[in-house]
Short mmCIF file of C-alpha atoms in Angstrom, two decimals:
data_model
loop_
_atom_site.label_atom_id
_atom_site.label_comp_id
_atom_site.label_asym_id
_atom_site.label_seq_id
_atom_site.Cartn_x
_atom_site.Cartn_y
_atom_site.Cartn_z
CA MET A 1 -15.46 -9.16 0.10
CA SER A 2 -14.36 -5.28 0.13
CA ILE A 3 -11.45 -4.25 -2.30
CA GLN A 4 -9.69 -3.29 1.60
CA ALA A 5 -9.55 -6.84 2.73
CA GLN A 6 -8.84 -8.34 -0.22
CA ILE A 7 -5.35 -6.95 -0.86
CA GLU A 8 -4.64 -7.62 2.95
CA GLN A 9 -5.54 -10.79 2.49
CA LYS A 10 -3.65 -11.54 -0.99
CA VAL A 11 -0.42 -9.03 1.00
CA GLN A 12 -0.91 -11.42 3.89
CA ALA A 13 -0.56 -14.97 2.18
CA ALA A 14 1.67 -13.64 -0.19
CA LEU A 15 5.18 -11.53 2.16
CA ALA A 16 4.32 -12.73 5.69
CA PRO A 17 4.66 -8.87 7.14
CA THR A 18 5.29 -8.33 10.38
CA HIS A 19 3.52 -4.78 10.26
CA LEU A 20 0.53 -4.44 7.38
CA GLU A 21 -1.32 -1.64 7.28
CA VAL A 22 -3.82 -0.96 4.42
CA ILE A 23 -5.65 2.45 4.35
CA ASN A 24 -8.91 3.15 2.61
CA GLU A 25 -8.47 7.19 1.55
CA SER A 26 -10.33 7.73 -0.95
CA TYR A 27 -12.33 9.51 1.65
CA MET A 28 -10.04 12.41 0.98
CA HIS A 29 -10.09 12.63 -3.07
CA ARG A 30 -13.27 13.66 -4.49
CA VAL A 31 -15.24 10.56 -5.21
CA GLN A 32 -18.70 8.55 -4.30
CA PRO A 33 -19.14 7.72 0.13
CA GLY A 34 -17.70 4.13 1.08
CA SER A 35 -15.97 4.26 -2.06
CA GLU A 36 -12.21 2.12 -2.29
CA THR A 37 -9.98 3.54 -4.91
CA HIS A 38 -7.18 5.27 -3.19
CA PHE A 39 -4.77 3.63 -0.88
CA LYS A 40 -2.20 3.03 0.93
CA LEU A 41 -0.60 0.45 2.03
CA VAL A 42 2.47 -0.02 5.06
CA VAL A 43 3.85 -3.06 4.26
CA VAL A 44 7.00 -4.55 6.68
CA SER A 45 8.60 -7.72 5.45
CA GLU A 46 11.84 -10.21 5.52
CA GLN A 47 11.24 -10.88 2.43
CA PHE A 48 12.25 -6.88 0.78
CA ASP A 49 15.81 -7.86 2.07
CA GLY A 50 18.37 -6.99 -0.58
CA GLN A 51 15.88 -5.76 -2.66
CA ARG A 52 16.01 -1.77 -3.56
CA PRO A 53 12.27 0.01 -3.37
CA LEU A 54 11.36 -0.32 -7.05
CA ALA A 55 11.67 -4.38 -7.00
CA ARG A 56 9.41 -3.77 -3.61
CA HIS A 57 6.82 -2.02 -5.34
CA ARG A 58 6.58 -4.49 -8.56
CA LYS A 59 6.11 -6.79 -6.15
CA ILE A 60 3.14 -5.04 -4.56
CA ASN A 61 1.93 -4.52 -8.03
CA ALA A 62 2.36 -7.44 -9.64
CA LEU A 63 0.09 -8.72 -6.09
CA LEU A 64 -2.83 -7.02 -7.15
CA ALA A 65 -3.00 -6.27 -10.45
CA ASP A 66 -6.20 -7.26 -10.93
CA GLU A 67 -7.25 -5.25 -7.64
CA LEU A 68 -5.36 -1.94 -9.80
CA ALA A 69 -6.78 -2.82 -13.04
CA GLY A 70 -10.22 -2.32 -11.66
CA GLY A 71 -11.14 -0.10 -8.69
CA VAL A 72 -8.41 1.19 -7.32
CA HIS A 73 -7.00 4.02 -9.05
CA ALA A 74 -4.23 5.43 -6.75
CA LEU A 75 -1.72 3.27 -4.11
CA ALA A 76 0.76 5.03 -2.30
CA LEU A 77 3.50 1.74 -1.33
CA HIS A 78 5.40 2.04 2.01
CA THR A 79 7.65 -1.01 1.65
CA LEU A 80 10.05 -1.59 3.93
CA THR A 81 12.52 -4.38 5.94
CA PRO A 82 11.73 -5.05 9.55
CA ALA A 83 15.52 -3.11 10.74
CA GLU A 84 13.79 -0.32 8.21
CA TRP A 85 10.72 -0.02 10.51
CA GLN A 86 12.27 -0.07 13.35
CA ALA A 87 15.38 3.37 12.17
CA ARG A 88 12.64 4.94 10.93
CA ASN A 89 9.79 5.50 13.30
CA GLY A 90 6.83 5.38 11.26
CA VAL A 91 6.19 6.65 7.19
CA LEU A 92 5.34 9.69 6.08
CA ASP A 93 1.78 10.91 4.85
CA SER A 94 0.61 9.73 1.32
CA PRO A 95 0.63 13.51 -0.40
CA ALA A 96 -3.12 15.42 -1.47
CA CYS A 97 -4.20 13.61 -5.15
CA ARG A 98 -3.55 16.49 -7.59
CA GLY A 99 -5.63 15.62 -10.58
CA GLN A 100 -9.00 16.67 -11.12
CA GLY A 101 -11.13 14.10 -10.34
CA GLY A 102 -8.96 12.34 -8.10
#
């Protein structure tokens, strides 16, 4: 199973999101073709109600600890409640990688 599929499966099972996007952005960085090292994760879940962004990010980081300890180098997190998602009408792009090796 691909890392992207693992991330999707774990987030879906743990957070029951109303909207989920797991976007492999590795191609935007200096890595081997077909790499799964840089991801953007958009999660809209009622479970985020009443939580600050830091708590939401900690929840995702704990959920994906194995992937982050393995090959995932970067994870751009966009964690929203359904009301925030409706009000936002979209998500900002992830910033360009500034590191030397991607």
